[in-house]
PDB file of C-alpha atoms in Angstrom:
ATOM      1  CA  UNK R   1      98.707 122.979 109.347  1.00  0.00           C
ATOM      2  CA  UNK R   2      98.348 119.514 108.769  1.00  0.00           C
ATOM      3  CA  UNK R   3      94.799 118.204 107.998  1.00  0.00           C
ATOM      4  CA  UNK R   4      93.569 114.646 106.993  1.00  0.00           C
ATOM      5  CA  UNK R   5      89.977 114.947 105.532  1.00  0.00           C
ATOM      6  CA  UNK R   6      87.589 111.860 105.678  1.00  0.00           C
ATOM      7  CA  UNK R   7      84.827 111.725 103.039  1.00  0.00           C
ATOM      8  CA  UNK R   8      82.858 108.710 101.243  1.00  0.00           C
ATOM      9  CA  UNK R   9      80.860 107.372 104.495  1.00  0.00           C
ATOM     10  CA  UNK R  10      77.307 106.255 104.431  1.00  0.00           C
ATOM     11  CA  UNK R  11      75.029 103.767 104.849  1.00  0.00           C
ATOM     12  CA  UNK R  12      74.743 100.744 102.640  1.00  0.00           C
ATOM     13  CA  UNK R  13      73.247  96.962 102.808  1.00  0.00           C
ATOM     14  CA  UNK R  14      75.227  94.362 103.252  1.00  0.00           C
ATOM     15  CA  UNK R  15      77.212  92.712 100.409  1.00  0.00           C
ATOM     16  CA  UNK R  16      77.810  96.496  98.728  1.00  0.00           C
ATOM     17  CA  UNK R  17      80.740  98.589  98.186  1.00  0.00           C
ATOM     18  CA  UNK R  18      81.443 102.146  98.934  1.00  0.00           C
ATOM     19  CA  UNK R  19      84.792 104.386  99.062  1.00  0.00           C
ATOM     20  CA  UNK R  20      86.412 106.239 101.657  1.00  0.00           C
ATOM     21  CA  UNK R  21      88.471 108.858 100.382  1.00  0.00           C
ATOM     22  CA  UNK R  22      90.967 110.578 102.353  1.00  0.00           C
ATOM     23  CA  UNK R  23      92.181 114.455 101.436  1.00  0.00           C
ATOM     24  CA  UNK R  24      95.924 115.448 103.348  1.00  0.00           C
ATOM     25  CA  UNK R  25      97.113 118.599 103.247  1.00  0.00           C
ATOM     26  CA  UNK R  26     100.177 120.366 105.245  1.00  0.00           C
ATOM     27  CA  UNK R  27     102.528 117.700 104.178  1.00  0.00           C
ATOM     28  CA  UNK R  28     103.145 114.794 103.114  1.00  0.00           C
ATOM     29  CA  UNK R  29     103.918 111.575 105.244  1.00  0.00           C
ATOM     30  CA  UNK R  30     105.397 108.573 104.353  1.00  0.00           C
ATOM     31  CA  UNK R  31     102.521 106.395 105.614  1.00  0.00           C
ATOM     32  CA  UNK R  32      98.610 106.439 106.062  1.00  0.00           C
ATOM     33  CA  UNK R  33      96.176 104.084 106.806  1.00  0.00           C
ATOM     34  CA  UNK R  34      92.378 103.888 108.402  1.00  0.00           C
ATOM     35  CA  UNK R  35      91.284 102.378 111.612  1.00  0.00           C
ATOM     36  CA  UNK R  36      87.764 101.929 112.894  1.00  0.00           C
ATOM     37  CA  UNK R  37      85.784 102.385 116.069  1.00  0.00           C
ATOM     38  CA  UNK R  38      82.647 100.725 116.332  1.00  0.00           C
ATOM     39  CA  UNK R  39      80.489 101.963 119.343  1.00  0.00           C
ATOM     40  CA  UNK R  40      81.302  99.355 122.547  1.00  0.00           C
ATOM     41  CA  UNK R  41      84.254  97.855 120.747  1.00  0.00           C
ATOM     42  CA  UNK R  42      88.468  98.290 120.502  1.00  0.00           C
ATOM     43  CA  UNK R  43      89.763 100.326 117.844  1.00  0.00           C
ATOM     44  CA  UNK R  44      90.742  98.187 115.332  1.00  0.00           C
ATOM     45  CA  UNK R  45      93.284  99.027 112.413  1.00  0.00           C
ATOM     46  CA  UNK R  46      92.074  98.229 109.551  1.00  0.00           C
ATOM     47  CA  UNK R  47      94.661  99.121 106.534  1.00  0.00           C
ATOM     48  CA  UNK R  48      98.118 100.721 105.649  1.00  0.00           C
ATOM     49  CA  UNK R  49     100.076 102.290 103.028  1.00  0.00           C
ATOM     50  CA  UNK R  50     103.111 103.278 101.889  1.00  0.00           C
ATOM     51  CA  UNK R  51     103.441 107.137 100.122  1.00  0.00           C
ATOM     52  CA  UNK R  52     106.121 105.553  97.730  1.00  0.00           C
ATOM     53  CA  UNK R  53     106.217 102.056  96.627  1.00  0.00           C
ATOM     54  CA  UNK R  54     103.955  99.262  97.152  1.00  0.00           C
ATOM     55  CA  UNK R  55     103.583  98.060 100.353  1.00  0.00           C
ATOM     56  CA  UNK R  56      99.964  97.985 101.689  1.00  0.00           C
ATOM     57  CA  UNK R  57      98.982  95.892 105.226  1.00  0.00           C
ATOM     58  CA  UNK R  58      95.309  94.799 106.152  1.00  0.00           C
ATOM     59  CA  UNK R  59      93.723  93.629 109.199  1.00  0.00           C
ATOM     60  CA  UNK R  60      92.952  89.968 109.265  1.00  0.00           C
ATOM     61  CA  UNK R  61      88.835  90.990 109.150  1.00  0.00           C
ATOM     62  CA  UNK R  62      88.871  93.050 106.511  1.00  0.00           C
ATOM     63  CA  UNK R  63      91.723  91.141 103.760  1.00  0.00           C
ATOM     64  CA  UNK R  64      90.154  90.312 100.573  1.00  0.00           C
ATOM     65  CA  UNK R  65      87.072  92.596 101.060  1.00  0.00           C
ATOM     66  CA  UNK R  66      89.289  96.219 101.307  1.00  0.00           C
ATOM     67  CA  UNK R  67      91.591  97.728  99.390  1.00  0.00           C
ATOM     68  CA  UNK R  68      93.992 100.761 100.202  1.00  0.00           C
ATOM     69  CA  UNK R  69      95.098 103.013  97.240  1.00  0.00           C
ATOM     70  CA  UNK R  70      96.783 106.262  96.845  1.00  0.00           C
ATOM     71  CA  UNK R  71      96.830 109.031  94.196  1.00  0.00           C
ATOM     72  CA  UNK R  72     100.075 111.080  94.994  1.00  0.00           C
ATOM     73  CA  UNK R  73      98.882 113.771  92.587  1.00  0.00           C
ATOM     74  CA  UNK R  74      95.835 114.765  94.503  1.00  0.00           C
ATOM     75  CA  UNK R  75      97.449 113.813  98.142  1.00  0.00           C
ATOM     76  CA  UNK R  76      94.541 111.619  98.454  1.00  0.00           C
ATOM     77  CA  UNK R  77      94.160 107.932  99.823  1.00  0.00           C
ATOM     78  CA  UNK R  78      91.644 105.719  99.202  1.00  0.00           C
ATOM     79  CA  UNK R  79      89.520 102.632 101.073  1.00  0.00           C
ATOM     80  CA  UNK R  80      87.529 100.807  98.947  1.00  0.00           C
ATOM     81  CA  UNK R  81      85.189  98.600 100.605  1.00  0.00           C
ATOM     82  CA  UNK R  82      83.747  95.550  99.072  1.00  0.00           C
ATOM     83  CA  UNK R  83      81.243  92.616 100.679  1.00  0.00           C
ATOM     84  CA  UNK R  84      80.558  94.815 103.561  1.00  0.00           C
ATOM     85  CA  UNK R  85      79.004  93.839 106.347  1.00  0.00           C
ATOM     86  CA  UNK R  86      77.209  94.491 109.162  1.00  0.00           C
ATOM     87  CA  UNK R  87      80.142  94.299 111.745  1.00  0.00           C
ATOM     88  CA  UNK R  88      82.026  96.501 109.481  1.00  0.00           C
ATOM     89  CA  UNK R  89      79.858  99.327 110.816  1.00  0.00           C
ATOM     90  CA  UNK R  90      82.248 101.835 112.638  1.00  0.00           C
ATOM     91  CA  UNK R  91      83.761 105.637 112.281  1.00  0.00           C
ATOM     92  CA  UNK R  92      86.568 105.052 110.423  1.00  0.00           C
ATOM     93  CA  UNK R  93      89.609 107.287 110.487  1.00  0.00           C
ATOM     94  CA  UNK R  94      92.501 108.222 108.479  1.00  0.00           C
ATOM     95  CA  UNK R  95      95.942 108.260 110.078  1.00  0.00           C
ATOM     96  CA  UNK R  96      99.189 109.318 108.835  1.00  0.00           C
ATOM     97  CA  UNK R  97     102.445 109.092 110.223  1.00  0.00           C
ATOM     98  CA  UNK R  98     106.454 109.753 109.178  1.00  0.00           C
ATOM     99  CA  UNK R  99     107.428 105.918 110.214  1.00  0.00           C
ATOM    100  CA  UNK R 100     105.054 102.066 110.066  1.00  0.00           C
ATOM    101  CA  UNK R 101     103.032 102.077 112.817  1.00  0.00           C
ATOM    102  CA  UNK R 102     101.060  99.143 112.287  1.00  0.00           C
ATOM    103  CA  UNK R 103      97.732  98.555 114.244  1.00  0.00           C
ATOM    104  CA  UNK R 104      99.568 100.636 117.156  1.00  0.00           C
ATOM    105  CA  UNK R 105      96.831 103.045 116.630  1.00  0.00           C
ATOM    106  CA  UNK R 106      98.313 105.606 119.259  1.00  0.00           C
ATOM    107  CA  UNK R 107     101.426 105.727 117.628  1.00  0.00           C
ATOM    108  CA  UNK R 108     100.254 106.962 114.355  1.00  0.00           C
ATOM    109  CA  UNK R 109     101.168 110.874 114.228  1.00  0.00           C
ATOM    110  CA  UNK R 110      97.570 112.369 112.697  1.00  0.00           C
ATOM    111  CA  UNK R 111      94.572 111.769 112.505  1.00  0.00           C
ATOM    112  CA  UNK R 112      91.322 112.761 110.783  1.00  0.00           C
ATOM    113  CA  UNK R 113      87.658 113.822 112.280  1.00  0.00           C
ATOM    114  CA  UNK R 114      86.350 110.277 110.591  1.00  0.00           C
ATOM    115  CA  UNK R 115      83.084 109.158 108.558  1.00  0.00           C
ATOM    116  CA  UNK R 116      80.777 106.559 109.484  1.00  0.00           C
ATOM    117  CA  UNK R 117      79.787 103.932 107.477  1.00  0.00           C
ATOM    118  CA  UNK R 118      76.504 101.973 108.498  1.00  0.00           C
ATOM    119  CA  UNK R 119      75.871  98.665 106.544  1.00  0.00           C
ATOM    120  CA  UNK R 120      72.297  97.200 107.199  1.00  0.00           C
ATOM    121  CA  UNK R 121      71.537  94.025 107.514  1.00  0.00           C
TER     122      UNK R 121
END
């Protein structure tokens, strides 16, 4: 059974930092990535990875402020957040899928429950 476990939300002011972590189990895909729902607004993707090799892909609002990692040996992905701010308040989710699906949300292949992450003004 495959399962994609968010962890790492909270709440923090703006200008700070906090981690998403991301736990898969069942198997492994070849890419993940978050996307975030804010309440009232589109689904927006926010960053991409690949399993092997280097390739990571940002949404325009978040380059420069997040970063996407992986550790292969714990089957984990990561979202670092840095300079948060307040309209980076969403549930974000992690996604996994075999092929690239890019910020065609639907198309990725799993998805986790999500974490929130509130950043006060």
């Amino acid at each position: 059974q495959v399962q994609l476990v968010e962890s790492g939300g909270g709440t923090v002011q703006a200008g700070g930092s906090l981690r998403l972590s991301c736990a898969a189990s069942g198997r492994t895909f070849s890419y993940y990535g978050w996307f975030r729902q804010a309440p009232g607004k589109e689904r927006e993707f926010v960053a991409g990875i690949r399993w092997s090799g280097t390739n990571e892909y940002y949404g325009d609002s978040v380059k420069g402020r997040f970063t996407i990692s992986r550790d292969n040996a714990k089957n984990t992905v990561y979202l670092e957040m840095n300079a948060l701010k307040p309209e980076d308040t969403a549930v974000y989710y992690c996604i996994a899928s075999l092929g690239y699906r890019g910020s065609s949300i639907d198309d990725w292949e799993y998805r986790g429950q999500g974490t929130q992450v509130t950043v006060s003004s």
